[in-house]
Backbone as a chain_set.jsonl record, in Angstrom:
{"seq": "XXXXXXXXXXXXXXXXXXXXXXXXXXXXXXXXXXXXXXXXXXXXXXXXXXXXXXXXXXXXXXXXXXXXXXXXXXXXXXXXXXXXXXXXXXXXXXXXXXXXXXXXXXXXXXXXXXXXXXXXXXXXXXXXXXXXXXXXXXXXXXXXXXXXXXXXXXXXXXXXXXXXXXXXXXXXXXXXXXXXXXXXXXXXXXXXXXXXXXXXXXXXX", "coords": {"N": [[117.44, 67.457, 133.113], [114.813, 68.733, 132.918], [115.673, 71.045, 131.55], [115.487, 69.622, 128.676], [113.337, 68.644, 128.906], [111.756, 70.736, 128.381], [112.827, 72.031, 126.484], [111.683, 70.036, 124.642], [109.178, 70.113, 124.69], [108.936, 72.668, 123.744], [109.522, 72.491, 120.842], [107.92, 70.532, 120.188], [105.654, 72.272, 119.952], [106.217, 74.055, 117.908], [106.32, 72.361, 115.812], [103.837, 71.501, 116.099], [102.44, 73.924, 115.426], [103.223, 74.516, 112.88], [101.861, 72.522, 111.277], [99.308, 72.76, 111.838], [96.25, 73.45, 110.722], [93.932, 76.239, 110.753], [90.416, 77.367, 111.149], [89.532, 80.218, 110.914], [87.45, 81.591, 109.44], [88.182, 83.051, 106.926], [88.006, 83.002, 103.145], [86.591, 79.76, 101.783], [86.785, 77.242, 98.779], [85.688, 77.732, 96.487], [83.824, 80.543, 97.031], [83.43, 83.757, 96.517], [85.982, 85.826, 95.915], [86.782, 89.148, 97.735], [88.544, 92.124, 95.814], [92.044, 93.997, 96.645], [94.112, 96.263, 97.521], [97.103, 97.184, 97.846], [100.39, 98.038, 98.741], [103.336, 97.965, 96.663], [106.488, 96.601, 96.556], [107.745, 98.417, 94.367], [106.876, 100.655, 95.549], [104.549, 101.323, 94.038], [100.843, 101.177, 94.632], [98.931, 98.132, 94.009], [96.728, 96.016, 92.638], [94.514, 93.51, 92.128], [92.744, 94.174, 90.185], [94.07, 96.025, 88.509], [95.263, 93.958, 86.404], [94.339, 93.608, 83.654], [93.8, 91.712, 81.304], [94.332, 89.131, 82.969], [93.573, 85.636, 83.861], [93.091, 84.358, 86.387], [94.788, 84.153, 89.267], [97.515, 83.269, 91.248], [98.017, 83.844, 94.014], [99.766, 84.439, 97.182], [100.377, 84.319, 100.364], [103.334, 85.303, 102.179], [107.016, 85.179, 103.208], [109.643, 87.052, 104.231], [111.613, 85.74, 106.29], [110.443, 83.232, 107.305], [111.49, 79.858, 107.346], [109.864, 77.801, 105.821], [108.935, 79.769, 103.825], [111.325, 81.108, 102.433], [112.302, 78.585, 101.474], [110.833, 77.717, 99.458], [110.633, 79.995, 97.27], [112.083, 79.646, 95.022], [110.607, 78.566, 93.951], [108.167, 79.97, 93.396], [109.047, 82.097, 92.003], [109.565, 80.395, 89.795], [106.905, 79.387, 88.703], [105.593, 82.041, 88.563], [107.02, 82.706, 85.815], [106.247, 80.317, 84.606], [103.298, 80.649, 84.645], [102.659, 83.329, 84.405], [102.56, 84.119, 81.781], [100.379, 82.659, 80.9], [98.096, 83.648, 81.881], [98.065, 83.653, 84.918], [99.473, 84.983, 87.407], [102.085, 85.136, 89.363], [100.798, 86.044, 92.868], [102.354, 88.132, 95.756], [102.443, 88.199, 98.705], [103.391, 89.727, 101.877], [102.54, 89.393, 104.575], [103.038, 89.624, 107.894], [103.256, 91.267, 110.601], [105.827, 93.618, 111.151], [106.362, 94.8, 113.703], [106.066, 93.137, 114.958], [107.187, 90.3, 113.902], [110.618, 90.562, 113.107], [112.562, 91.387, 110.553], [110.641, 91.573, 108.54], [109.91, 94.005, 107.545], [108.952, 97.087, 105.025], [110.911, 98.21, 103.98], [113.038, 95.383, 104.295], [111.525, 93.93, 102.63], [112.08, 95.347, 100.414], [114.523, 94.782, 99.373], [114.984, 91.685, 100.325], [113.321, 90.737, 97.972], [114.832, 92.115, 95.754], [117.651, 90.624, 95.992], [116.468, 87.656, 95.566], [115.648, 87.985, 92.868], [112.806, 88.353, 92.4], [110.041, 88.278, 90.318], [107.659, 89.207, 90.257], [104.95, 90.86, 91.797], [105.486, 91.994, 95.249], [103.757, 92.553, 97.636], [102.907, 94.039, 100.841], [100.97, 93.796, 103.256], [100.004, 96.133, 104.979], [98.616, 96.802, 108.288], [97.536, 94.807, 108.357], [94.757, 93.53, 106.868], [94.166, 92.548, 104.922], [94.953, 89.356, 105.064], [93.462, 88.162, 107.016], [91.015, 88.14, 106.144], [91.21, 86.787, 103.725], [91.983, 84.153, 105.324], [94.268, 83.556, 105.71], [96.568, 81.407, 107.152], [99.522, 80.638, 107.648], [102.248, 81.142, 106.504], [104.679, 80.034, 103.723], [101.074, 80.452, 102.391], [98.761, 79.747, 99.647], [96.168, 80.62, 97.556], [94.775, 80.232, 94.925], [92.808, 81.932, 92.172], [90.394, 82.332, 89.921], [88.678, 83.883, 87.633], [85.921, 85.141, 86.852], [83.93, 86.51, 84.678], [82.704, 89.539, 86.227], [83.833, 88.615, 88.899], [85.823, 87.33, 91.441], [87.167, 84.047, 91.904], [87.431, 81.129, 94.298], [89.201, 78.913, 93.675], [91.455, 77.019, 94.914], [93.37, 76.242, 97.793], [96.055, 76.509, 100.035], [98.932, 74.277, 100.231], [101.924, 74.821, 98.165], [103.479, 72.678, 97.211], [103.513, 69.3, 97.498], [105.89, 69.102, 99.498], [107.473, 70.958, 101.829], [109.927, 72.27, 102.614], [112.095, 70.563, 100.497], [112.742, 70.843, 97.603], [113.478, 69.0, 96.063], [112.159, 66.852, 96.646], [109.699, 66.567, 95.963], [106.842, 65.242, 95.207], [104.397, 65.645, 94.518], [102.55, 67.986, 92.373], [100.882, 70.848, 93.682], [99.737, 73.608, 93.27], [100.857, 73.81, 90.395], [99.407, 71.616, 88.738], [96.554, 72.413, 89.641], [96.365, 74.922, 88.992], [96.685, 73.976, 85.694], [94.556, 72.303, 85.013], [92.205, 74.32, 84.992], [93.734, 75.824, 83.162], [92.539, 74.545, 81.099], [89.82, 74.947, 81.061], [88.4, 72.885, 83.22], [87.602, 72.011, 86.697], [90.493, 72.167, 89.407], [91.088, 68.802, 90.36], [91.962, 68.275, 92.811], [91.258, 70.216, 95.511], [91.892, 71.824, 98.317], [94.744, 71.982, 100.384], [97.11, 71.137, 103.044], [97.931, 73.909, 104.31], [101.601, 74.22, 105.001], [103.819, 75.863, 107.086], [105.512, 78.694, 108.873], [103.594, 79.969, 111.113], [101.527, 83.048, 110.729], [102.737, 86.333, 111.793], [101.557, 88.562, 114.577], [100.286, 91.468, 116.32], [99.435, 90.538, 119.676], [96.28, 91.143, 121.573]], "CA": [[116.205, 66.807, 132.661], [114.252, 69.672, 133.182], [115.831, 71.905, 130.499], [115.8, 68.75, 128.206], [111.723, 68.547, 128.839], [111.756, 72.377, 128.236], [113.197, 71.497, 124.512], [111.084, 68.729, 124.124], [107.441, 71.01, 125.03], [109.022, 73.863, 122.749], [109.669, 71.566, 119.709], [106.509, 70.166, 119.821], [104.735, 73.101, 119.748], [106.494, 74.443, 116.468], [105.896, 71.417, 114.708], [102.11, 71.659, 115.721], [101.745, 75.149, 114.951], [103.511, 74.054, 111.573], [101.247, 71.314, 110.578], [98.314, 72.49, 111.806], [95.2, 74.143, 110.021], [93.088, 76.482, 111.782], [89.698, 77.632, 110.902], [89.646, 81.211, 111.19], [86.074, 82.123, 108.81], [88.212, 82.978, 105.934], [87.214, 81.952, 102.447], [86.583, 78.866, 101.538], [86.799, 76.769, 97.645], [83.957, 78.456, 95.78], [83.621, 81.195, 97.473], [83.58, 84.881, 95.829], [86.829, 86.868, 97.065], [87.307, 90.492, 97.512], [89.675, 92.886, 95.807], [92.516, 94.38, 97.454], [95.067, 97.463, 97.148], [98.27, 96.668, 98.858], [101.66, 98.537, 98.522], [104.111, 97.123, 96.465], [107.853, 97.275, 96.605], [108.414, 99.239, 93.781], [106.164, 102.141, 96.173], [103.264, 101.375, 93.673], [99.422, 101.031, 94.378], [98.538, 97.082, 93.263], [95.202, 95.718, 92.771], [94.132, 92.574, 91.205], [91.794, 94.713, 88.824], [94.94, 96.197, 87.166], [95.649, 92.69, 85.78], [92.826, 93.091, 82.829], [94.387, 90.31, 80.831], [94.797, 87.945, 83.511], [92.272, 84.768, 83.833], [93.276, 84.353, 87.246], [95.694, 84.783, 90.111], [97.896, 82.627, 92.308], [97.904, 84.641, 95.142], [100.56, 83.299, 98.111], [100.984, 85.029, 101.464], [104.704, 84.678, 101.834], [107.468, 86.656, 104.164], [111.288, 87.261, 104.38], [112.519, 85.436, 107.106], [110.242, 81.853, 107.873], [112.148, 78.56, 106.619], [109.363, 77.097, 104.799], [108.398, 80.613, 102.895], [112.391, 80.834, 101.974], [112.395, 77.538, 100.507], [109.549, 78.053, 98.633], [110.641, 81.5, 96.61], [112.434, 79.447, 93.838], [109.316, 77.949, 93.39], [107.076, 80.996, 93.348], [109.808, 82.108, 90.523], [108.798, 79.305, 88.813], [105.309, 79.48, 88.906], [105.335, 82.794, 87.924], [107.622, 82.246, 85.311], [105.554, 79.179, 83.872], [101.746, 80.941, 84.038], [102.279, 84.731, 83.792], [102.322, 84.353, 80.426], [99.141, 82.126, 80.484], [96.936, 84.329, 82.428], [97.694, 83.022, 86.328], [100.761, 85.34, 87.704], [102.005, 85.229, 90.63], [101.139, 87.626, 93.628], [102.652, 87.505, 96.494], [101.589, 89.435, 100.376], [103.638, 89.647, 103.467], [101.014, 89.822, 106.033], [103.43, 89.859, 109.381], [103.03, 92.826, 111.354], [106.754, 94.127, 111.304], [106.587, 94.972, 115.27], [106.348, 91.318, 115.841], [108.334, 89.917, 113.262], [111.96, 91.291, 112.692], [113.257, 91.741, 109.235], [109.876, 91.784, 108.002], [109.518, 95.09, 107.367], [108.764, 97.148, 104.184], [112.339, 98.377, 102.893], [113.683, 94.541, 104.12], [110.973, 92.876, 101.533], [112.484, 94.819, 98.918], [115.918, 93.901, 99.533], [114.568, 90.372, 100.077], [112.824, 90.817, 96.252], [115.745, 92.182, 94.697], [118.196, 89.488, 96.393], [116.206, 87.006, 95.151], [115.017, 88.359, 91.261], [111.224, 87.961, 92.355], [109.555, 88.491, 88.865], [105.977, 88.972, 90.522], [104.843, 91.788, 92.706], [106.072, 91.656, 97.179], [103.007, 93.549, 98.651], [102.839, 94.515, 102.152], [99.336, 94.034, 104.026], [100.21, 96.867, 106.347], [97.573, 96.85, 109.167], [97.108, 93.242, 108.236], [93.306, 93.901, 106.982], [93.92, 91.44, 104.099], [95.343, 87.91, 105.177], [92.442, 87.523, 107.946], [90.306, 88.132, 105.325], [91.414, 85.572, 103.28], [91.824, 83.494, 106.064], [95.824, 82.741, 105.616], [96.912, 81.437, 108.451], [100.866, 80.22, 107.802], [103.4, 81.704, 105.545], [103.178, 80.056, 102.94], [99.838, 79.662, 102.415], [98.579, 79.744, 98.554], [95.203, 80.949, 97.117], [94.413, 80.189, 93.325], [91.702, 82.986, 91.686], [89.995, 82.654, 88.546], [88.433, 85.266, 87.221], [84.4, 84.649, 86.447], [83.376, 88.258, 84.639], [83.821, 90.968, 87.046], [83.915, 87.819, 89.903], [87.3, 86.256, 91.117], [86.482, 82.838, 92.443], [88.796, 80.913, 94.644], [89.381, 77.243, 93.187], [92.333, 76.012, 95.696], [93.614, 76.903, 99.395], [96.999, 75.111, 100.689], [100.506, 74.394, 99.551], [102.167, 74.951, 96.693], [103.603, 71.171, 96.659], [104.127, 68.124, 98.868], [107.738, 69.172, 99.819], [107.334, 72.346, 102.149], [110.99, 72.608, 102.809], [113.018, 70.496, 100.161], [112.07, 70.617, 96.01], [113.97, 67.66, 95.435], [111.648, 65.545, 97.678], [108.488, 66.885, 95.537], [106.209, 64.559, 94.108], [102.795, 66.234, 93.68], [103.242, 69.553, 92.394], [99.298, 71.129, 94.17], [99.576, 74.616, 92.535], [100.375, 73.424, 88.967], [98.271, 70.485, 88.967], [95.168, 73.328, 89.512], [96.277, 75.674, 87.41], [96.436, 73.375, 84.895], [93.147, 71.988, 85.042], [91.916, 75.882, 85.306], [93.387, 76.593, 81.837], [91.962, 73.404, 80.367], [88.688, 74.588, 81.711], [88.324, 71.97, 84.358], [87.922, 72.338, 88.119], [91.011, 71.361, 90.172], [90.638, 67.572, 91.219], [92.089, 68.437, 94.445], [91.168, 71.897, 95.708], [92.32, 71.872, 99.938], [95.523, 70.872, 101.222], [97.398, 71.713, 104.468], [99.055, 74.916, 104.515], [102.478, 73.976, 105.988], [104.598, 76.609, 107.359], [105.385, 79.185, 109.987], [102.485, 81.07, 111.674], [101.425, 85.002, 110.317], [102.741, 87.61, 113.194], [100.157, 89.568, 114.156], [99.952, 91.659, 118.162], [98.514, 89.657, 120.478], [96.159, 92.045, 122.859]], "C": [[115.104, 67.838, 132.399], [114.155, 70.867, 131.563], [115.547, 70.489, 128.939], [113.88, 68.749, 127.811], [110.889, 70.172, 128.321], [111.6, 72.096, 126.301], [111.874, 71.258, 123.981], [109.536, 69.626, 123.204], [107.79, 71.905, 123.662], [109.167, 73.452, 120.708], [108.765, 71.293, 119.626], [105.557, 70.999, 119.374], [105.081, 73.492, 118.686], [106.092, 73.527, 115.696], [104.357, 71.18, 114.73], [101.425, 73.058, 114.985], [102.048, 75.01, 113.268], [102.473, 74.056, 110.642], [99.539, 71.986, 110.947], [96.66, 73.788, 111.08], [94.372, 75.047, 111.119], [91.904, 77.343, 111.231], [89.19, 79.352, 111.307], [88.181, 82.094, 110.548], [87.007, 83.148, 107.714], [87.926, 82.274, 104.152], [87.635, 80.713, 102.076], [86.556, 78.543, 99.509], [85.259, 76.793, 97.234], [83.303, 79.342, 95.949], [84.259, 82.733, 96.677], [84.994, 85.832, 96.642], [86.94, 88.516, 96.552], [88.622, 91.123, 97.02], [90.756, 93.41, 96.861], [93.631, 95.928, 97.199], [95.887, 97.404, 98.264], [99.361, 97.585, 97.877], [102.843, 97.932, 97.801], [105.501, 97.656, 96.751], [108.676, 98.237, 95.356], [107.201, 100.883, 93.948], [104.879, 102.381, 95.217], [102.136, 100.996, 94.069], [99.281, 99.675, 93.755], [97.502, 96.562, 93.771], [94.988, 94.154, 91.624], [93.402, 93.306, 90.053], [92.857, 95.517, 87.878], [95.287, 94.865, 86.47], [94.195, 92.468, 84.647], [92.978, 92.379, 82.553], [93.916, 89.276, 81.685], [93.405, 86.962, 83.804], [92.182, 84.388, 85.176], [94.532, 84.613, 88.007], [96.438, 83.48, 90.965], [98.8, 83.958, 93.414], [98.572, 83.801, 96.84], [100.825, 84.462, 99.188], [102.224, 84.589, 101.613], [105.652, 85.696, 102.919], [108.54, 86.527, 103.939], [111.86, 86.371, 105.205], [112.051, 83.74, 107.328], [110.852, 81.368, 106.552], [111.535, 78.505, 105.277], [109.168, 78.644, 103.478], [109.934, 80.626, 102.02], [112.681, 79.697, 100.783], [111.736, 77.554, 99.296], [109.778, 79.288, 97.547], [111.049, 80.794, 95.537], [111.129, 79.233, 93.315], [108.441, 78.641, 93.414], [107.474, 81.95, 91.982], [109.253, 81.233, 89.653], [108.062, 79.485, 88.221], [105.073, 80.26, 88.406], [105.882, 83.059, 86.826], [107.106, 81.484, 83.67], [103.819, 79.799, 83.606], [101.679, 82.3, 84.112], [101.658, 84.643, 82.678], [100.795, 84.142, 80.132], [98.069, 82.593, 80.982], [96.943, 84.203, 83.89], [99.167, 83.813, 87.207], [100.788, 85.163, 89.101], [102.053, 86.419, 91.451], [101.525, 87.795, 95.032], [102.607, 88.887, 97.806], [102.495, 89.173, 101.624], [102.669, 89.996, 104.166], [101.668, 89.862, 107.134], [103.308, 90.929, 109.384], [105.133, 92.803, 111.754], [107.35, 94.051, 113.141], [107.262, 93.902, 115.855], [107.758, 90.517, 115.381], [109.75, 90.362, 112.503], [112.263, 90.864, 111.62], [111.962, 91.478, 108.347], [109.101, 93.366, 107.164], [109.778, 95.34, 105.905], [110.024, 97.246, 103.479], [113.0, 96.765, 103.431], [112.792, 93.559, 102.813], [111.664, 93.249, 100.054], [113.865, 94.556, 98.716], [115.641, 92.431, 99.171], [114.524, 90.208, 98.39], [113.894, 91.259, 95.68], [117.219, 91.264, 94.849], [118.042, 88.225, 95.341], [115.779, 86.977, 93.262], [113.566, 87.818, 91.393], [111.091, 89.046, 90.699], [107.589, 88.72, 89.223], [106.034, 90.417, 92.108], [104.762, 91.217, 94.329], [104.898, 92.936, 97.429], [102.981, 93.495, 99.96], [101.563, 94.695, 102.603], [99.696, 94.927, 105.345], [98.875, 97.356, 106.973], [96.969, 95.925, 108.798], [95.42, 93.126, 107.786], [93.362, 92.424, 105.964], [94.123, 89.627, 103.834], [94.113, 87.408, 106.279], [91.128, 87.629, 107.034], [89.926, 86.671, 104.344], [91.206, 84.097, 104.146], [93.28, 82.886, 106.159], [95.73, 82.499, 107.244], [98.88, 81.33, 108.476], [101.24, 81.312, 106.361], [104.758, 80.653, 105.296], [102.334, 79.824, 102.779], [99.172, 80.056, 100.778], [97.071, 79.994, 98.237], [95.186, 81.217, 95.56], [93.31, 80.844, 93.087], [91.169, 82.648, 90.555], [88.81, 83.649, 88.545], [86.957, 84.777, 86.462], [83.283, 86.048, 85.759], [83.898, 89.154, 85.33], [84.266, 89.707, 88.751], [85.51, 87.125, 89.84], [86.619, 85.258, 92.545], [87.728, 81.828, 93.104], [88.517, 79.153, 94.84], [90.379, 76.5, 93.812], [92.861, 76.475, 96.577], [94.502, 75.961, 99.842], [98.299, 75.455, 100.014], [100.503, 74.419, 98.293], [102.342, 73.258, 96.533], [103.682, 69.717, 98.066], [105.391, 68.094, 99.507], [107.648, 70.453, 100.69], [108.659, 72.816, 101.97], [112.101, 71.508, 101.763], [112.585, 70.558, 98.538], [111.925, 69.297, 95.736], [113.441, 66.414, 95.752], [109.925, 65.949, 97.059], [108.122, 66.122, 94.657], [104.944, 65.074, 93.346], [102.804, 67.793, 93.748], [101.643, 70.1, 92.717], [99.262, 72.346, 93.194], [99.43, 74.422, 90.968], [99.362, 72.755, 88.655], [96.715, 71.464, 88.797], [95.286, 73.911, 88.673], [96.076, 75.536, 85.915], [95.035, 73.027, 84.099], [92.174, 73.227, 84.809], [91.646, 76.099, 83.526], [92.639, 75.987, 80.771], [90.401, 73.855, 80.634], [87.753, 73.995, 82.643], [88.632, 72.82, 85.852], [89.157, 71.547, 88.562], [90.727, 70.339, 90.61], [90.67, 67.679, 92.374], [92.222, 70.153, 94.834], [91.69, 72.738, 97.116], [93.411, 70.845, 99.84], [95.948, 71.71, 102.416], [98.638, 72.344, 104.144], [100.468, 74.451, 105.352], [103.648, 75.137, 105.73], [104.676, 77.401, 108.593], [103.834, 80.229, 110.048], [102.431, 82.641, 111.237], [101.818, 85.426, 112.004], [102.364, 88.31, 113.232], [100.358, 90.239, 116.17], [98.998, 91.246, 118.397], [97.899, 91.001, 121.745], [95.955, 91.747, 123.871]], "O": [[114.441, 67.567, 131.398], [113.225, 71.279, 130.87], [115.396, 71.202, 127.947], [113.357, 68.837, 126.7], [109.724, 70.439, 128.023], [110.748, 72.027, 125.415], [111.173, 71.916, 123.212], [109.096, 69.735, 122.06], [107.063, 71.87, 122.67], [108.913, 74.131, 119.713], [108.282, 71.878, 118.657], [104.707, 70.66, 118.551], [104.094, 73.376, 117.96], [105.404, 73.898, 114.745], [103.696, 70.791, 113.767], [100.405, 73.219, 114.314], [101.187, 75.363, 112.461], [102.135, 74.827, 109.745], [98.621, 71.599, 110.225], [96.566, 74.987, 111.343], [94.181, 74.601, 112.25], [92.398, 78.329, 110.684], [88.317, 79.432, 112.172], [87.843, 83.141, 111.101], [86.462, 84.248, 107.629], [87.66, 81.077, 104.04], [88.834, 80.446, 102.003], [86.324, 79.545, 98.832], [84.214, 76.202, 97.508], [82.229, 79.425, 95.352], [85.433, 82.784, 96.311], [84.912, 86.372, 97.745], [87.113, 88.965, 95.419], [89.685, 90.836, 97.571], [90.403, 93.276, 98.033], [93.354, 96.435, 96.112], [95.513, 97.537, 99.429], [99.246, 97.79, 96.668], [103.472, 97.215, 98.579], [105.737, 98.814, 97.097], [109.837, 98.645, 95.394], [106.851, 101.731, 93.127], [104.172, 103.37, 95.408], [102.229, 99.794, 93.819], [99.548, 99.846, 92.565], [97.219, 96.53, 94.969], [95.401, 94.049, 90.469], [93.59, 92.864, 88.92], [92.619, 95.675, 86.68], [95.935, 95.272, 85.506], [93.33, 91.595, 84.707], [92.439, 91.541, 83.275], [93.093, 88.49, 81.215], [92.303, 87.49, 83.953], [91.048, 83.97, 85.41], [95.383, 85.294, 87.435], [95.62, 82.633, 91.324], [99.842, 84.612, 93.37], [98.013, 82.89, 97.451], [101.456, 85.464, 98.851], [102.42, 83.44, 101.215], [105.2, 86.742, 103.384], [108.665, 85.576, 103.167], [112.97, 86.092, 104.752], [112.954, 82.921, 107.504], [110.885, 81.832, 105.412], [111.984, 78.82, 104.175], [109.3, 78.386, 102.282], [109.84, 80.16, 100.884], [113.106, 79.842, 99.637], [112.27, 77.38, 98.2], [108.755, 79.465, 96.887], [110.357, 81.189, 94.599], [110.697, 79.751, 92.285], [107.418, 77.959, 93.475], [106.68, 82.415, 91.165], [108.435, 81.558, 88.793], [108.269, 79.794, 87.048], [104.28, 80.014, 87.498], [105.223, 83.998, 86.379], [107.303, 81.724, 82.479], [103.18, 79.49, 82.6], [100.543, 82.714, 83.878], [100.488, 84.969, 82.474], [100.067, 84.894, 79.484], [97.001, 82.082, 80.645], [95.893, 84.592, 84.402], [99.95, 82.974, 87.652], [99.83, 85.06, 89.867], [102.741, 87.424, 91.269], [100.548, 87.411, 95.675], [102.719, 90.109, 97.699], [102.138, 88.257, 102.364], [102.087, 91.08, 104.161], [100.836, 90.269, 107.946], [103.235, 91.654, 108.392], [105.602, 91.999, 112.559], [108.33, 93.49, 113.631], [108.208, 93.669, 116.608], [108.801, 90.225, 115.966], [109.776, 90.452, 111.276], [112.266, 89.633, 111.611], [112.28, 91.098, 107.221], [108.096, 93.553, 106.478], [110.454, 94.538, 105.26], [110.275, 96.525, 102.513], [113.992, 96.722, 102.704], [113.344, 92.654, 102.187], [111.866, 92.533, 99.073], [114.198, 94.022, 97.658], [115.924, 91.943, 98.077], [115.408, 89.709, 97.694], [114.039, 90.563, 94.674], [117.916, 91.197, 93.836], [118.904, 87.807, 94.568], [115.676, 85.938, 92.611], [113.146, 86.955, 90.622], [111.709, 90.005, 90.235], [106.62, 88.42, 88.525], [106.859, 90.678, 92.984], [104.119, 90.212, 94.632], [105.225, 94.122, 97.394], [103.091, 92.298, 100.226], [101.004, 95.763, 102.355], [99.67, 94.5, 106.499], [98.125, 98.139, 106.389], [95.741, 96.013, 108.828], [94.789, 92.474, 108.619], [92.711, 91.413, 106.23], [93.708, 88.896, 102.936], [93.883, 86.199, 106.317], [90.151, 87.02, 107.469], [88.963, 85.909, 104.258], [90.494, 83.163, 103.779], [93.432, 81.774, 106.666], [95.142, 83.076, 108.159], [99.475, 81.971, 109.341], [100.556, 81.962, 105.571], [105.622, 80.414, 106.139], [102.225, 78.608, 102.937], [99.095, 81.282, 100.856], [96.5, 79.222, 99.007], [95.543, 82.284, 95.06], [92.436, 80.431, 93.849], [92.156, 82.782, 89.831], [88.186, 84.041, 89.531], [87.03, 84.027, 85.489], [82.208, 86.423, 86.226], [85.048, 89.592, 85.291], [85.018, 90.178, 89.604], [86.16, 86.65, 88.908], [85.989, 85.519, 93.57], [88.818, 81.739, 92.539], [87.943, 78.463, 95.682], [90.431, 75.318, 93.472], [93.019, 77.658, 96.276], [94.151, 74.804, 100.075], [98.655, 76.489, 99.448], [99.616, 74.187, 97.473], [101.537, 72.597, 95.876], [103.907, 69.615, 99.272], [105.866, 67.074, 100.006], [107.834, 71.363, 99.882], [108.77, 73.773, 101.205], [113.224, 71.561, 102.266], [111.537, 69.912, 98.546], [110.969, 68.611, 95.376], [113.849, 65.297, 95.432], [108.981, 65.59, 97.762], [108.642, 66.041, 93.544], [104.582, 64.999, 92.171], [102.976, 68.568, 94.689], [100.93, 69.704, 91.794], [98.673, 72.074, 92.148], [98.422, 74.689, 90.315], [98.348, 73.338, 88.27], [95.896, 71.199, 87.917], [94.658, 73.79, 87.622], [95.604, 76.342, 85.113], [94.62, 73.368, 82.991], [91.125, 72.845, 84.291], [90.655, 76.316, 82.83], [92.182, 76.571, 79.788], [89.625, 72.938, 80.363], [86.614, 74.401, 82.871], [89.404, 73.74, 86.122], [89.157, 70.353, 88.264], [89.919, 70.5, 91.524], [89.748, 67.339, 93.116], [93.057, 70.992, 94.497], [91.873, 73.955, 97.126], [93.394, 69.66, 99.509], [95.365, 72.733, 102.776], [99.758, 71.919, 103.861], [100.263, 74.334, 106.561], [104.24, 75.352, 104.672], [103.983, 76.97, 109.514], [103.287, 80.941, 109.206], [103.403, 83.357, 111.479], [101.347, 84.981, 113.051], [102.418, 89.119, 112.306], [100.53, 89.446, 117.097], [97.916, 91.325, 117.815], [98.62, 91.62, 122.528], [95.895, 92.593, 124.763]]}, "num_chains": 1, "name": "protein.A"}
């Protein structure tokens, strides 16, 4: 009974840490975000400001090993896929701290990326400066950019769709849906939803 109530406690807690949002004083929808320079896996230097072209960014913290981020990669293919072209590519950030999280590390992302045929740059926030910034909290967690002059402006915060873990069970696609609206000129109707996925690994002091 004991080990049984053990389960129970430990189950619960994944599915809260899942589901739940946490307010950390990253930015918020409307709010001006900072550049960044992150490592990519092909050992280059990447910056949102090399993207002159681009009208904005979907920008997804993302990692190698949690469920929901896994599930999620066709669909970040996609995505990038469907709005490179149009100005909105996808960019995508491991933020775990390696230490913590096993097979997170830099030579397993690009394995991961060439496994998979990612078509969008796997950066590495090594010394995590840039996901607390943002304010990610789960992996995945999604950040839409548009681009306002020299300003990038952040028009949606949350999942990519209503399905964390199956496609085939997706009715409201959140990422397109904005982007959409974006290239049309229009603000996203819906700009916040709830990040669902596993927790960033970060040392606890």
């Amino acid at each position: 009974m004991k080990t049984f109530k053990t389960i129970l406690v430990l189950t619960v807690a994944a599915v809260v840490s899942a589901f739940t949002i946490n307010d950390n004083g990253g930015y918020k929808v409307g709010d001006v975000a900072s550049d960044f320079k992150l490592k990519n896996i092909d050992d280059t230097m990447v910056s949102l400001a090399n993207y002159k072209k681009a009208k904005g960014f979907i920008v997804v913290f993302t990692c190698n090993k949690c469920p929901y981020s896994v599930a999620n990669e066709d669909r970040l293919i996609a995505l990038d896929k469907k709005y490179k072209e149009k100005g909105y590519p996808v960019i995508a950030i491991n933020p775990n701290d390696p230490a913590v999280s096993s097979g997170d590390d830099f030579e397993s992302m690009k394995v991961r990326a060439k496994e998979k045929g990612f078509t969008f740059p796997y950066l590495f926030d090594e010394g995590q400066k840039v996901y607390p910034m943002y304010g990610a909290t789960k992996t995945p967690h999604v950040y839409i950019l548009s681009k306002n002059k020299s300003k990038l402006i952040v028009e949606y915060i949350g999942a990519i769709d209503d399905s964390s873990r199956s496609e085939s069970n997706v009715s409201e696609r959140f990422v397109e849906n904005a982007v959409d609206a974006l290239l049309k000129g229009n603000k996203p109707t819906k700009t916040d939803t709830r990040a669902i996925g596993c927790s960033i690994k970060y040392k606890r002091s």
